[in-house]
Every structure is written in structure tokens, then in C-alpha cells.
Short mmCIF file of C-alpha atoms in Angstrom, two decimals:
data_model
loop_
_atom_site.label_atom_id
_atom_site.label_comp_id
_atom_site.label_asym_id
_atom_site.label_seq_id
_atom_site.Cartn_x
_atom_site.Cartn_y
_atom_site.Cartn_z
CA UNK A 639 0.00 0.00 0.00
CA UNK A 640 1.19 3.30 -0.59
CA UNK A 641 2.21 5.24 2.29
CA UNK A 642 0.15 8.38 1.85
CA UNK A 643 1.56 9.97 4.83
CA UNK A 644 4.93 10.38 2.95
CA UNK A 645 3.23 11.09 -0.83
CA UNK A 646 0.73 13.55 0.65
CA UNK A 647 1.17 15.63 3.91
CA UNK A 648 -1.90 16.80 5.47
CA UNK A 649 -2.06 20.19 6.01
CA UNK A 650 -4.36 22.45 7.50
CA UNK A 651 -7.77 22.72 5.42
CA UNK A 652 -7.58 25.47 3.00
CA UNK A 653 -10.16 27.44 1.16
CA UNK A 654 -10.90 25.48 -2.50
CA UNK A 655 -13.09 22.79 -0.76
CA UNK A 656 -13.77 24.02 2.77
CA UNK A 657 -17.63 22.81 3.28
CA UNK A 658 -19.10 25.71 4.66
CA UNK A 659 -17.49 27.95 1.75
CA UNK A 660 -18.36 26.04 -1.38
CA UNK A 661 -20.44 27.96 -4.14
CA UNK A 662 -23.16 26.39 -5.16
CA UNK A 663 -22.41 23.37 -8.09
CA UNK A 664 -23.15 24.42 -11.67
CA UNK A 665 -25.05 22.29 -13.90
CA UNK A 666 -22.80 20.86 -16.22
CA UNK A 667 -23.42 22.16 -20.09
CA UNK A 668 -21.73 20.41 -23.51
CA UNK A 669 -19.59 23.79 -23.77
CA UNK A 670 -17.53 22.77 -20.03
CA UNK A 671 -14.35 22.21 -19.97
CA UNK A 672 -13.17 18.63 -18.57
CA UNK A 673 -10.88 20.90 -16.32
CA UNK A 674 -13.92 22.47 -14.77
CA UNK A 675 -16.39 20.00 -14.41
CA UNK A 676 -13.72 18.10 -12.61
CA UNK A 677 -14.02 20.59 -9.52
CA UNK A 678 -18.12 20.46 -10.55
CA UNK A 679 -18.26 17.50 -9.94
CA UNK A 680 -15.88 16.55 -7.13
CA UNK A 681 -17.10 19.25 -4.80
CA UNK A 682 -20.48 18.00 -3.96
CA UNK A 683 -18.79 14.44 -3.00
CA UNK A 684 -15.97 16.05 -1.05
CA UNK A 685 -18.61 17.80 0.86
CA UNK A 686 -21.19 14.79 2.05
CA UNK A 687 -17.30 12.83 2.82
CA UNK A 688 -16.06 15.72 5.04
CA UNK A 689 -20.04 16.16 6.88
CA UNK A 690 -20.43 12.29 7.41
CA UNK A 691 -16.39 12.04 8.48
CA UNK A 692 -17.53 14.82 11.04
CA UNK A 693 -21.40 13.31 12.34
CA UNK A 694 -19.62 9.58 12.88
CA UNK A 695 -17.39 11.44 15.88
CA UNK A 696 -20.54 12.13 17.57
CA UNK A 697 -23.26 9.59 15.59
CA UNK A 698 -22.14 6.33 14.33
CA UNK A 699 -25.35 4.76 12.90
CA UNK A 700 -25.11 2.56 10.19
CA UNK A 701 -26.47 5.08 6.89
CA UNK A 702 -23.82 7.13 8.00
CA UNK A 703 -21.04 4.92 7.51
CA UNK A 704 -22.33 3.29 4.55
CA UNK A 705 -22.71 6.89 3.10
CA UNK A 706 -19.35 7.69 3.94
CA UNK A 707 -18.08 4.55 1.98
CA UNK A 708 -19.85 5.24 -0.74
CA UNK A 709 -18.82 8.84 -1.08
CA UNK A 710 -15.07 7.67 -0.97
CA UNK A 711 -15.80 4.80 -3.79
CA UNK A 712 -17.45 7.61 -6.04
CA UNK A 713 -13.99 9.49 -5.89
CA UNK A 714 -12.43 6.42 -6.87
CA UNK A 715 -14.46 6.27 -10.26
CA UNK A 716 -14.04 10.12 -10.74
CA UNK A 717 -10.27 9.91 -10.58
CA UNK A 718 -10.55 6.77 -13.04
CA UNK A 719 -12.75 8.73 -15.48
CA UNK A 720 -9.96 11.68 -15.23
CA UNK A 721 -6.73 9.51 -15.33
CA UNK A 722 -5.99 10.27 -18.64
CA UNK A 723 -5.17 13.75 -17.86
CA UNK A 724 -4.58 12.83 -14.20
CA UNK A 725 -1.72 10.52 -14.67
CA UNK A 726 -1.34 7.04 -13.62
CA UNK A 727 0.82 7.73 -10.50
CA UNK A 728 -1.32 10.67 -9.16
CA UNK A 729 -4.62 8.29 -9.43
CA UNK A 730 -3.05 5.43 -8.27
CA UNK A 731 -2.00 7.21 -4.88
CA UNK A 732 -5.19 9.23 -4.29
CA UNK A 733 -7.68 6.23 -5.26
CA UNK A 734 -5.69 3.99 -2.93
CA UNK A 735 -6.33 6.04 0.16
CA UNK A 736 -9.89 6.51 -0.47
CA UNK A 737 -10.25 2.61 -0.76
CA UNK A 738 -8.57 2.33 2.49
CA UNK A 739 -10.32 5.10 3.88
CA UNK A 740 -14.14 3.21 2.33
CA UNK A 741 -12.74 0.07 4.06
CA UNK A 742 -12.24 1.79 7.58
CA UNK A 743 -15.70 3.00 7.24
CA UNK A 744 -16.82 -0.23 6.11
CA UNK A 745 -15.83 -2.09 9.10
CA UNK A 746 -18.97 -1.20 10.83
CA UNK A 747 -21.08 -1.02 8.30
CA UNK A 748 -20.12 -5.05 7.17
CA UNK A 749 -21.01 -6.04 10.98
CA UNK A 750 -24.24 -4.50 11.01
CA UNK A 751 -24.89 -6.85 7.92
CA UNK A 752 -23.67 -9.66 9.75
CA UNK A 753 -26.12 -8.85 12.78
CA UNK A 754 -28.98 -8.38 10.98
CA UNK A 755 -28.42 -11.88 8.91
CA UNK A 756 -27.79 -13.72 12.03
CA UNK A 757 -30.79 -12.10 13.12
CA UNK A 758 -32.29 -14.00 10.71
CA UNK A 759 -30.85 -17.45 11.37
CA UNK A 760 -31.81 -16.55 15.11
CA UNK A 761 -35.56 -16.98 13.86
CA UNK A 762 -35.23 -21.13 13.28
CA UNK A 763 -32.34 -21.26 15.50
CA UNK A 764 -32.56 -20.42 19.09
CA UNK A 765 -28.62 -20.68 20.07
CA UNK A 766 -27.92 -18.01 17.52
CA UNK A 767 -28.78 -15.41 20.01
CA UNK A 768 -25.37 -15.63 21.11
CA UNK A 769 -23.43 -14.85 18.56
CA UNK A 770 -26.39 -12.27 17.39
CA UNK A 771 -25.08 -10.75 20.97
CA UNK A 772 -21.38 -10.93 19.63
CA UNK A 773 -21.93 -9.29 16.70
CA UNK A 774 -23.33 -6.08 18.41
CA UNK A 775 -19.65 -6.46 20.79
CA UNK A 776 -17.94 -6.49 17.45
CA UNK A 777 -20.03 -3.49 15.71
CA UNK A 778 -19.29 -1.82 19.08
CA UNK A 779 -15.46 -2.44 18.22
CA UNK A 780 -15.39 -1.53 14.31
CA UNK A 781 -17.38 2.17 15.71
CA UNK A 782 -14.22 2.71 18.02
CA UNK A 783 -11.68 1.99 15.57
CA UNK A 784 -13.52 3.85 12.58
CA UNK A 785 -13.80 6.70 15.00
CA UNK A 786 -10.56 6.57 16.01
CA UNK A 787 -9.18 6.53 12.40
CA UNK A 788 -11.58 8.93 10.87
CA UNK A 789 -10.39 12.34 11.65
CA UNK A 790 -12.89 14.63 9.64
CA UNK A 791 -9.87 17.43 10.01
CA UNK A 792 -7.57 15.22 8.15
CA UNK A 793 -10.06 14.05 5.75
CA UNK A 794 -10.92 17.22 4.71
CA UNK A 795 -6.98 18.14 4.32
CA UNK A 796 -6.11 15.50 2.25
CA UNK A 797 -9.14 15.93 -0.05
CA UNK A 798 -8.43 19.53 -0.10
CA UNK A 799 -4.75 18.86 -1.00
CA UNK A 800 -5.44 15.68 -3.57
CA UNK A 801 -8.13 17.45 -5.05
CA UNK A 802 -6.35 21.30 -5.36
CA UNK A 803 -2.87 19.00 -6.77
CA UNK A 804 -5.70 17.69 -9.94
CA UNK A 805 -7.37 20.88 -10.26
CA UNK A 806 -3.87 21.67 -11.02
CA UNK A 807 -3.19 18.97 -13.47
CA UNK A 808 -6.27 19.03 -15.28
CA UNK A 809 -6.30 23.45 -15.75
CA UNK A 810 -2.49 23.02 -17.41
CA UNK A 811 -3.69 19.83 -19.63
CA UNK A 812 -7.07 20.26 -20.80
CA UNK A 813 -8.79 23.34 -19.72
CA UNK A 814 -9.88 24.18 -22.89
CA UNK A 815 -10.81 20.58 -24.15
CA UNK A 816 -15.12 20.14 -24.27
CA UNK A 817 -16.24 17.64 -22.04
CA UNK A 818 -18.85 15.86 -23.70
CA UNK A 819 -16.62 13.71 -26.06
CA UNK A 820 -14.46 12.52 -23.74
CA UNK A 821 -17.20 11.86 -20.82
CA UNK A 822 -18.79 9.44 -24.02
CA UNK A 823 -15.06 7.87 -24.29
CA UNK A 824 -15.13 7.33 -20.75
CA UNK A 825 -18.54 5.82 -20.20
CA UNK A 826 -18.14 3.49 -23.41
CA UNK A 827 -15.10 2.13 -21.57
CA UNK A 828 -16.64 1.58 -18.82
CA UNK A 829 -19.55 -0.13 -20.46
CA UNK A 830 -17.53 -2.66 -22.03
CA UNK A 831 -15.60 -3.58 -18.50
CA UNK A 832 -18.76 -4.17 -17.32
CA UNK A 833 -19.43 -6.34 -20.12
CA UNK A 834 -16.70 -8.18 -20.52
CA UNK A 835 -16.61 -8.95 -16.59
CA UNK A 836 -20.27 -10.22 -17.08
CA UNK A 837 -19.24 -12.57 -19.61
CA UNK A 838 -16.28 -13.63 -17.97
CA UNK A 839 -18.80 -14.70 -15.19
CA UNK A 840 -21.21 -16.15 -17.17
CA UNK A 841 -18.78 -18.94 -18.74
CA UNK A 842 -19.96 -21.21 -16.23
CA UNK A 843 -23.22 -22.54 -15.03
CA UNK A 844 -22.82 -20.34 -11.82
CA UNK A 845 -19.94 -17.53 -11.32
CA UNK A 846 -17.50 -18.03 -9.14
CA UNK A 847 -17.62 -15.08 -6.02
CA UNK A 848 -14.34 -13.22 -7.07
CA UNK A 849 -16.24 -12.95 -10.71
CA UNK A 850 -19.47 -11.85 -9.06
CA UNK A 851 -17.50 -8.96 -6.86
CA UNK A 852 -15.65 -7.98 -9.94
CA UNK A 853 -18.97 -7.40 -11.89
CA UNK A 854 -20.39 -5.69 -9.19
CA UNK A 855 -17.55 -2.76 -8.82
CA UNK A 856 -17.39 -2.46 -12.62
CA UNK A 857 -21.56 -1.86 -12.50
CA UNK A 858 -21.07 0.56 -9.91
CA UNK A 859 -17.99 2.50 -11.52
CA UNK A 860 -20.34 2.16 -14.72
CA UNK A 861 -23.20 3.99 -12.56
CA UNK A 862 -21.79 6.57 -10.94
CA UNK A 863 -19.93 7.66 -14.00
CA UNK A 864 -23.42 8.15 -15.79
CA UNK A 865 -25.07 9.89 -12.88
CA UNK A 866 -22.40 12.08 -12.87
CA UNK A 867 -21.83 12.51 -16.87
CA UNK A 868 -25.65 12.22 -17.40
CA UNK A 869 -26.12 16.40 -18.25
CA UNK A 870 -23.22 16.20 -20.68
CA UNK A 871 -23.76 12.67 -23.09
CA UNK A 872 -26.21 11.89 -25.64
CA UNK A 873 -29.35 9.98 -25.01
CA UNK A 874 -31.17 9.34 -22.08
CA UNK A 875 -29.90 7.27 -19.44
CA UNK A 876 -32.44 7.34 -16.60
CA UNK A 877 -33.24 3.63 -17.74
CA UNK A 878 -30.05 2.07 -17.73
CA UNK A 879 -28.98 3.72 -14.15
CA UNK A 880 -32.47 2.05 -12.78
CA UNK A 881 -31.26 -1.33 -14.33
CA UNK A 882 -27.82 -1.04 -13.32
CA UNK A 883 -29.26 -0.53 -9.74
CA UNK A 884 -31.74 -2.71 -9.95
CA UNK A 885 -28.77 -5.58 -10.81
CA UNK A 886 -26.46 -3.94 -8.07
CA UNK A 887 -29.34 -4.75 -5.41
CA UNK A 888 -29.36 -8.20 -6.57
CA UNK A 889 -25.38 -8.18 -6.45
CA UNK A 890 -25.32 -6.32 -3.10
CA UNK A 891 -27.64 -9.58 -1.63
CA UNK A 892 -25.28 -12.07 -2.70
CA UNK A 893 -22.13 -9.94 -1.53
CA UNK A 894 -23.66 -9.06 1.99
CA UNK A 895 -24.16 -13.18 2.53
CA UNK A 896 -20.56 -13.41 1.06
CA UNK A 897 -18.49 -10.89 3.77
CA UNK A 898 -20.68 -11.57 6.35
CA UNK A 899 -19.26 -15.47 5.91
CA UNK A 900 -16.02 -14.06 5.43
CA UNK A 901 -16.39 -12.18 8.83
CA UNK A 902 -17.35 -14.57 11.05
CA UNK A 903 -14.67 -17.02 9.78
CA UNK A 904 -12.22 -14.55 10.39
CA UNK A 905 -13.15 -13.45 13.78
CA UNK A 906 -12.27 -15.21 17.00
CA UNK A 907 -15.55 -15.65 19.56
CA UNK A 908 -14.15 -16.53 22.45
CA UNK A 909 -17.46 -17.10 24.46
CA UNK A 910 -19.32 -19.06 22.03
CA UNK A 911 -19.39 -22.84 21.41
CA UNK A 912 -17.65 -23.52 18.51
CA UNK A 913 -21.11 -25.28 17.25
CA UNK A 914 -22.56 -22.56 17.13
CA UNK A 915 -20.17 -20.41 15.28
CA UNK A 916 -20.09 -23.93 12.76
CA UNK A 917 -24.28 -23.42 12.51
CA UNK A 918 -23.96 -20.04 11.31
CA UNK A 919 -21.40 -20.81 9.03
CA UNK A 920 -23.72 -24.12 7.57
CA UNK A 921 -26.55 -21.48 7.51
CA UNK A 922 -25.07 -18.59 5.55
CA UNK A 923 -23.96 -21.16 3.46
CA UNK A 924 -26.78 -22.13 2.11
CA UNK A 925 -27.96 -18.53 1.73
CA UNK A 926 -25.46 -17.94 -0.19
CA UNK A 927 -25.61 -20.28 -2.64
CA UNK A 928 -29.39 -19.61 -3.14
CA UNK A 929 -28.02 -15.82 -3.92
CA UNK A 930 -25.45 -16.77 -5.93
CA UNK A 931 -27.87 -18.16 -8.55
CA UNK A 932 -30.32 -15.31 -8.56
CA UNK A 933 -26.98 -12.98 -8.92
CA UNK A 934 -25.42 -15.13 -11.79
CA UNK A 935 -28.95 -14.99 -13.54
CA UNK A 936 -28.81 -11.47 -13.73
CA UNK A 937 -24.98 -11.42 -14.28
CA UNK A 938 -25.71 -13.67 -17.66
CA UNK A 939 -28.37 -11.23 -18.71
CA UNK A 940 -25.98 -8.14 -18.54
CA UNK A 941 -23.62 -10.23 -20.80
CA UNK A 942 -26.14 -11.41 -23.43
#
């Protein structure tokens, strides 16, 4: 991982992005610049990131965390759609950090998952009411440590500082370059990850997990680059974002059984009866396999 410490010292938050100072966000027009919708488009992000970074201090329910992640993975497919002018080192460092950033956030947010499936099991299954009971103990945890690692001061520095460094870059490269064919370049490439990762997943009967997961991040890059591109390229999209969602719901079920499996294998319960911990394990299972076939179903139909 790249030590973002050394690549990008935080320093105190300046003016360009400061959340109770940002102008209002222009509607973006065929006649932009890709320099300028850049900051157009970035702002509005960098804002909800720096308010939910500073409500999880005080508030640390669930939307909040699961906002906060998905503020940090929209950067990551803004900085993809602007690598070109970006450069490949400069992206690489700042979309780094705001994975591990998502994933600090995330910790929470993947045990309250886990709780409310077990909370399920606990319906058929009496003796899950332990480790329902240990799940809240490790939810309690992940809110300590996210706290403890989200500093909304620091976040807003280093978004200030990554963000002012690309304003940069993109004002001395393509200021004066219209937006609207290269947001179409961007999109179609984008499209086509998604379908080639669709039929890579579809070669079989039913996907493999790591196929499903890929899928599902190249349908949501694929998404957010059309909400955000959506003023500036030709037709209509409104349909394709509701199907892409509609798919990413049906993704998102099979992935939530997937980590939570992943997290409970992982973690050590020192005051539960192995049996139990084995029941859960035999339970999400079977969930998951169930979810896997709906999600390769749908998977299949993005590749035909």
C-alpha cells in the first residue's frame, strides 16, 4: 500500500473545498471544460465525505457509515474517469487512500450486515442469540476503531490537498478541451468492463464469487460515471442507471451473505461454542448459494 503519509502531507484545510465555503455546483453544459467540471463534480462528493467524516465522531449509525463509503468509492471512479489527464501515479496514490479510507468506514457497516443476517438465522435457531449478541460487541469495536481513524480534520486536508494538486493537473492539460466527447469515451469504456466482466462470469453454469464482486464494482464505476456525466452525453440514461441498480441490489444480496461469511470465519468468539459459530457458518452457506444463482442470472443477462 502506498504510504500516503509520505506522498501527501496533510495540512491544515484550506479554502478550495472548505464545506461551509463552497459555491453552489453548476449544472454541467456540452460547452464545459473537462478541467472544470472536474471541480463540478468533485465538490459535492468532497462535501457529504467531510459532513459524514464529522457526524460519525458524535453519531455512528449505520447510513452514516455506509454513506461515507460510498462517497469515498465515487472518488475512486471520478479519478478513473480523469486519469488520462490525471496521470497514472497521481490516481493510483489518491484512489488507494480513499479505498482504504471506504474500508475503515466499512468495518462497521459489514457487521451490522452480519447482525442483521444472524438475526435472521436466530428466527429457526434459538442458540444463535449468542453470537447475534457478539456481533453487536464487534459493531461496538469496528465504531471505536472507525472513530478513532476517521479524523474529519484530516479528511478534509487531504481531499483539499489531492483534489487542489488535480485541479492543477487538469487546468495546465485540458482546460480548454469540451467535455462531452471525452465523458462518451469514458462511459463506453466503462460499459464494455462491465461487459466483458459479465461474460467472464457467465462462462460457467454459476460464477464463481471473485467474478461476481468484480462485476459488481465495474456496475457501480459504470453507474456513478453516468449519474455524474448524465447532463453532458447523448441519449437518455435514466433507464439504464435504474437497471444497473436494480442488478447492483441483486449483487449487493449475494455480496452481503458473502463478507458476512467471510467475517465470522475470520473473527475469534471466544465465548461461544464452537457449534454454534459452525451453525452459522452451515446457515449462511446455504444462503449464499441460493443468492449466488439469482446474482449469476442477472450477471448472464448483462452479458447477453
Amino acid at each position: 500500500m502506498v504510504d500516503m503519509d509520505a506522498d501527501w502531507p496533510l495540512p491544515r484545510p484550506i479554502n478550495l473545498f472548505k464545506e461551509e465555503q463552497r459555491p453552489a455546483v453548476s449544472s454541467l453544459s456540452t460547452t464545459s471544460s473537462i478541467a472544470s467540471t472536474f471541480s463540478s463534480l468533485a465538490t459535492p462528493v468532497v462535501a457529504e465525505a467531510v459532513r459524514r467524516a464529522r457526524e460519525l465522531a458524535t453519531n455512528c449509525d449505520a447510513e452514516g457509515f455506509h454513506q461515507l463509503r460510498v462517497a469515498f468509492r465515487k472518488l475512486r471512479a471520478l479519478y478513473w474517469a480523469y486519469s488520462p489527464y490525471l496521470g497514472e501515479e497521481a490516481t493510483a496514490q489518491a484512489t488507494e487512500e480513499f479505498k482504504r479510507l471506504a474500508a475503515v468506514a466499512g468495518g462497521t457497516r459489514d457487521w451490522d450486515i452480519a447482525g442483521d443476517l444472524l438475526k435472521g438465522a436466530r428466527e429457526s435457531r434459538a442458540s444463535m442469540g449468542l453470537l447475534v449478541a457478539a456481533a453487536r460487541e464487534k459493531r461496538a469495536q469496528a465504531v471505536v476503531h472507525s472513530q478513532t481513524m476517521i479524523k474529519s480534520d484530516d479528511i478534509e486536508a487531504f481531499l483539499n490537498d489531492v483534489l487542489l494538486r488535480a485541479q492543477v493537473t487538469l487546468e495546465s492539460s485540458c482546460n480548454d478541451l469540451p467535455i462531452q466527447e471525452f465523458a462518451e469515451d469514458r462511459v463506453r469504456r466503462a460499459q464494455r468492463a462491465l461487459k466483458k466482466r459479465s461474460r467472464y462470469a457467465s462462462r460457467n453454469d454459476t460464477a464463481h464469487e471473485e467474478d461476481l464482486h468484480d462485476v459488481r464494482k465495474a456496475g457501480k464505476k459504470l453507474r456513478y460515471l453516468l449519474e455524474f456525466f448524465q447532463p453532458v452525453i447523448k441519449g437518455g440514461h435514466d433507464r439504464t442507471i435504474k437497471e444497473l441498480t436494480s442488478v447492483q441490489n441483486k449483487l449487493g444480496q449475494f455480496n452481503d451473505i458473502a463478507a458476512s461469511e467471510t467475517l465470522i470465519r475470520s473473527a475469534s468468539f471466544n465465548d461461544i461454542p464452537p457449534e454454534v459459530v459452525q451453525e452459522s457458518l452451515q446457515w449462511l452457506e446455504k444462503q449464499k448459494c441460493r443468492r449466488m444463482r439469482a446474482a449469476s442470472q442477472r450477471v448472464r443477462a448483462i452479458a447477453s
